[in-house]
Amino acid sequence: MTESNDPLTNMQQALQAAEGKLERIVEAFDHLDCGVFLYDADDRLVFCNARAREIYQGISDLLVPGMDYETLLREFYRRDLYLEREFSEDEWVAERIQRHSRTEPSEYEVKMRSGRWFLVSDRKTADGGIIGFRFDITARKEAEFALAESEQRLRSLLNMSADWYWEQDASCRFTHISSGMMRATGIAPEQRYGKARWEIPYLGITAERMEAHRRHVEARQPFRDFEYAYAPPGGDITWVCVSGEPIFDASGTFIGYRGVGTNITGKKRIESQVRALAEIDFLTGLPNRMLLGARFEFATRQATRNNDGIALLFVDLDRFKVINDSLGHQVGDRILVESAARLLSATRSTDTVARLGGDEFVILLPGATAENDIANLADTLVHAMSQPHDIDGHELTITSSIGIAVWPTDGGDLAALLKHADVAMFHAKSIGRNQYSFFRQEMNERVNEHLAIETALRRAIDRNELSLVYQPIFSIPDKQVIGAEALLRWHSEALGEISPTRFISIAEDSGLIMPIGEWVIKEACAQLARWRAHGLAHFPITVNVSGVQWKTPRLLDCLQAALVANDLTPADIELELTETALVGDRDGTQNLLERVGEAGFRLVIDDFGTGYSNLTRLKPFFVTKLKIDQSFIRDSTTDIDDAAIVRGIIGLARSLGLRVVAEGVEYPAQLDFLLSVGCSEAQGFLLAKPLSAAAFKERY
Ligand code: C2E
Ligand code: MG
Ligand code: MG
């Protein structure tokens, strides 16, 4: 633009230029994304941009220069263009007019009927007017609402898993605890405000652990499941579990902690019950292996101080497995419970009676050094344990064997002591059960042998390692074979030939006698049937039946099955039972003897004379024969006492109407003697050794 000489023209030109600028500015304002209003000092509208008109569409007819602000406001109110309004119309107008007297810009957020949010920002202009901006903040508002909502949802979720929610300030002092705490613990949240967790009296953890927690928190670390307890005055102990995380503001400055808390008193109670259970044997209520360990530790400490010893008694019920397997676990359990009670009542309260599992009990005698005292107690225990149990009106006797090891001589720790007491217990069993035995170093070897036999025996049936030999039984006057006794043989692949005198007792201890004994019955009956098929053996077959087998009704089932399978009658089978087995047991055995006798089987008392049985108790009808033990026959021709015993037995048998057979006859003189005293049956190497089935068939 060029300058003219005419002042008026110049002024006009300048004015035009200014107007042009203003127009461009106004036009630029119209492109702004924010609404702009300009009011003069009298509060009349000077100008508003296109965006402002768009925002205030509802009163766009009034948005003309010169319009009075108050009129605009009232009309705006009347047309109800605000969705959310906190003031009444008059309050609103008064508030808005105040903006002229403020030095600070006045800012507030409104929501319009359109649903959009605006930040209203009005400030004074240099000439006393007002310039106002309207920023659309809908997006930010929505984000804020969404955040608040998700926070709300989170809190309600937290409330479900946790009992309460808490917040702390930058010095870790409680500033907020939700009311759930009151419900969950009875503690009023306000009592905690202004205090840090470690400043509130606590229980259930050590001071060091609380201190460690404090250091953790001061390092601004999150924490999970921190458990401790309170004891409110006069109230019950309350266990709580808290988790928390540090909070940082936008600039990364630590501003406090927030977290949750739960009342875990119930869980703690269960935990302590479970711990107690873990140390107690469920069935008998005795300490278990774990608690025994703790007691042993304690006892050794004390014994070291007092220069004392500790005795460990390993108590094992004899042949318990057979009872348990055949009479059922309920009967077995009752015997175990009763056994526990007997052991307890025979010991002092300072002793520990523990159950290791199965039928194994351990007694710890702290301060025991004198072998004599220990032996006395062991004696008492053996006696107490051998008393019959009353099982539903039936007497059942289960003896037990005890092994004893002494600390520190026989072992420095519990494991070594247990092992050696176990070895001694094995020894007690192997020398006849129902007794105790102190550990001696030599026993180890024997036990190892025993274990080797048991292991090999376990597979003997499957590997066909068992067989039967048959020893003929003769009628003395006419030297005729009137019977055959089946005798068990075991050729072990691992151990070679093993005598039944060695392995039968092991089979009895381990319960293996059950399948083995059943195999013998089946095999002997099958053999008799085979001989009969050849027109031979018109006599009964004699089978040895262990005292253990006589304790369970399975025996009768097995016998009957063997008869059916081989087309035999009960009269074809003679069952031998040792006299000691009969004496050792006055209960179930007697019952079963009667049932087996009533079923028609013949019963023979083997090794007679060794067991001091009371014959009057044997009802004659189920015992048909007595077999005089070898030991009396051996010396019957040289020893007057033995000769007298043999005579006595024969006389007794005759008066009871029983037959008598002598076993172990090796010399003709013995046979003559037997004949002279009226014994009509005999068995022995003199007459015939036990023979294989084939050899037997060939000779007889
Ligand atoms: P037992 O039933 O008293 O059997 C007699 C034992 O004496 C047999 O020993 C037999 O071989 C042996 N014998 C026979 N005649 C003479 C003789 O003239 N002199 C000598 N010194 N001994 C003779 P074996 O076969 O070693 O059996 C030993 C024991 O093992 C048996 O004594 C029996 O108690 C047991 N036994 C054998 N087989 C079985 C079985 O199948 N079941 C059960 N439960 N026990 C069995
Ligand atoms: Mg026999
Ligand atoms: Mg015998």
PDB file of C-alpha atoms and ligand atoms in Angstrom, residues 485-487 542-544 576 606-607 627 663 683, ligand 2:
ATOM      1  CA  GLU A 485       2.581-136.400  55.550  1.00  0.00           C
ATOM      2  CA  ALA A 486       3.181-133.644  53.043  1.00  0.00           C
ATOM      3  CA  LEU A 487       6.340-131.702  53.905  1.00  0.00           C
ATOM      4  CA  THR A 542      -1.589-135.205  56.173  1.00  0.00           C
ATOM      5  CA  VAL A 543      -0.932-131.500  55.851  1.00  0.00           C
ATOM      6  CA  ASN A 544       0.849-129.224  58.333  1.00  0.00           C
ATOM      7  CA  GLU A 576      -1.592-131.099  61.755  1.00  0.00           C
ATOM      8  CA  ASP A 606       1.796-132.273  66.114  1.00  0.00           C
ATOM      9  CA  ASP A 607       4.924-132.169  68.301  1.00  0.00           C
ATOM     10  CA  LYS A 627       1.712-137.063  67.361  1.00  0.00           C
ATOM     11  CA  GLU A 663       7.514-139.296  64.830  1.00  0.00           C
ATOM     12  CA  GLN A 683       6.885-142.239  61.174  1.00  0.00           C
TER      13      GLN A 683
HETATM   14 MG    MG B   2       3.974-132.460  60.989  1.00  0.00          MG
END
